[in-house]
Amino acid sequence: EEVRQRLKFDWLAQRRWDEIFNFVESSVGLLGHLAQFKDYAAKYADNLARIAATFHCFEGHSGDISLETLERA
């Protein structure tokens, strides 16, 4: 049976992800510059986290996902 590893961001990466999430959420309102792309924008932060996790695993890192990896994602 396959054992799944639970990944999380380190403190700095989590803080940056929160900033990105909040920026996107504030930009999808009626007058926001992402208002026409609500469906895409709503998934942006989650997809960013998935890509960062993919980079983290394929590059052979251990521990939490770093800010550097998040920024590259």
Short mmCIF file of C-alpha atoms in Angstrom, two decimals:
data_model
loop_
_atom_site.label_atom_id
_atom_site.label_comp_id
_atom_site.label_asym_id
_atom_site.label_seq_id
_atom_site.Cartn_x
_atom_site.Cartn_y
_atom_site.Cartn_z
CA GLU A 1 0.00 0.00 0.00
CA GLU A 2 1.30 3.41 -0.97
CA VAL A 3 1.97 5.83 1.87
CA ARG A 4 1.20 9.44 1.03
CA GLN A 5 3.39 12.19 2.34
CA ARG A 6 1.71 15.36 3.54
CA LEU A 7 3.58 18.44 2.41
CA LYS A 8 3.34 21.93 3.78
CA PHE A 9 5.05 25.24 3.23
CA ASP A 10 7.76 26.53 5.52
CA TRP A 11 6.90 29.71 7.41
CA LEU A 12 8.14 32.15 4.75
CA ALA A 13 6.53 30.25 1.89
CA GLN A 14 3.22 30.06 3.78
CA ARG A 15 3.30 33.79 4.38
CA ARG A 16 3.95 34.45 0.68
CA TRP A 17 1.23 32.01 -0.40
CA ASP A 18 -1.23 33.81 1.91
CA GLU A 19 -0.25 37.15 0.32
CA ILE A 20 -0.83 35.75 -3.16
CA PHE A 21 -4.15 34.21 -2.15
CA ASN A 22 -5.37 37.45 -0.59
CA PHE A 23 -4.25 39.51 -3.60
CA VAL A 24 -6.08 37.24 -6.03
CA GLU A 25 -9.20 37.15 -3.89
CA SER A 26 -9.27 40.94 -3.67
CA SER A 27 -8.84 41.19 -7.44
CA VAL A 28 -11.88 39.14 -8.47
CA GLY A 29 -14.48 41.60 -7.19
CA LEU A 30 -16.77 43.55 -9.48
CA LEU A 31 -14.16 46.21 -10.25
CA GLY A 32 -11.08 44.03 -9.79
CA HIS A 33 -8.70 43.43 -12.66
CA LEU A 34 -9.40 39.68 -12.48
CA ALA A 35 -13.19 40.07 -12.40
CA GLN A 36 -13.54 38.52 -15.86
CA PHE A 37 -11.44 35.52 -14.85
CA LYS A 38 -13.12 34.48 -11.58
CA ASP A 39 -13.08 30.75 -12.31
CA TYR A 40 -9.38 30.76 -13.17
CA ALA A 41 -8.43 33.11 -10.35
CA ALA A 42 -10.33 31.05 -7.78
CA LYS A 43 -8.06 28.08 -8.51
CA TYR A 44 -4.82 30.02 -8.92
CA ALA A 45 -3.48 29.73 -5.36
CA ASP A 46 -4.34 26.02 -5.11
CA ASN A 47 -2.69 25.29 -8.46
CA LEU A 48 0.36 27.28 -7.38
CA ALA A 49 0.64 25.10 -4.28
CA ARG A 50 0.31 21.93 -6.37
CA ILE A 51 3.05 23.03 -8.77
CA ALA A 52 5.33 23.96 -5.87
CA ALA A 53 4.73 20.54 -4.30
CA THR A 54 5.50 18.86 -7.62
CA PHE A 55 8.78 20.77 -7.94
CA HIS A 56 9.63 19.95 -4.33
CA CYS A 57 9.14 16.21 -4.85
CA PHE A 58 10.74 15.87 -8.27
CA GLU A 59 13.80 17.81 -7.15
CA GLY A 60 14.24 15.39 -4.25
CA HIS A 61 13.77 17.88 -1.42
CA SER A 62 12.70 16.78 2.03
CA GLY A 63 10.87 18.67 4.73
CA ASP A 64 8.67 21.66 4.06
CA ILE A 65 8.29 23.44 0.73
CA SER A 66 10.57 26.48 0.69
CA LEU A 67 9.87 30.03 -0.40
CA GLU A 68 12.36 29.56 -3.23
CA THR A 69 10.41 26.61 -4.59
CA LEU A 70 7.12 28.48 -4.27
CA GLU A 71 8.53 31.49 -6.12
CA ARG A 72 9.76 29.27 -8.96
CA ALA A 73 6.33 27.67 -9.21
#
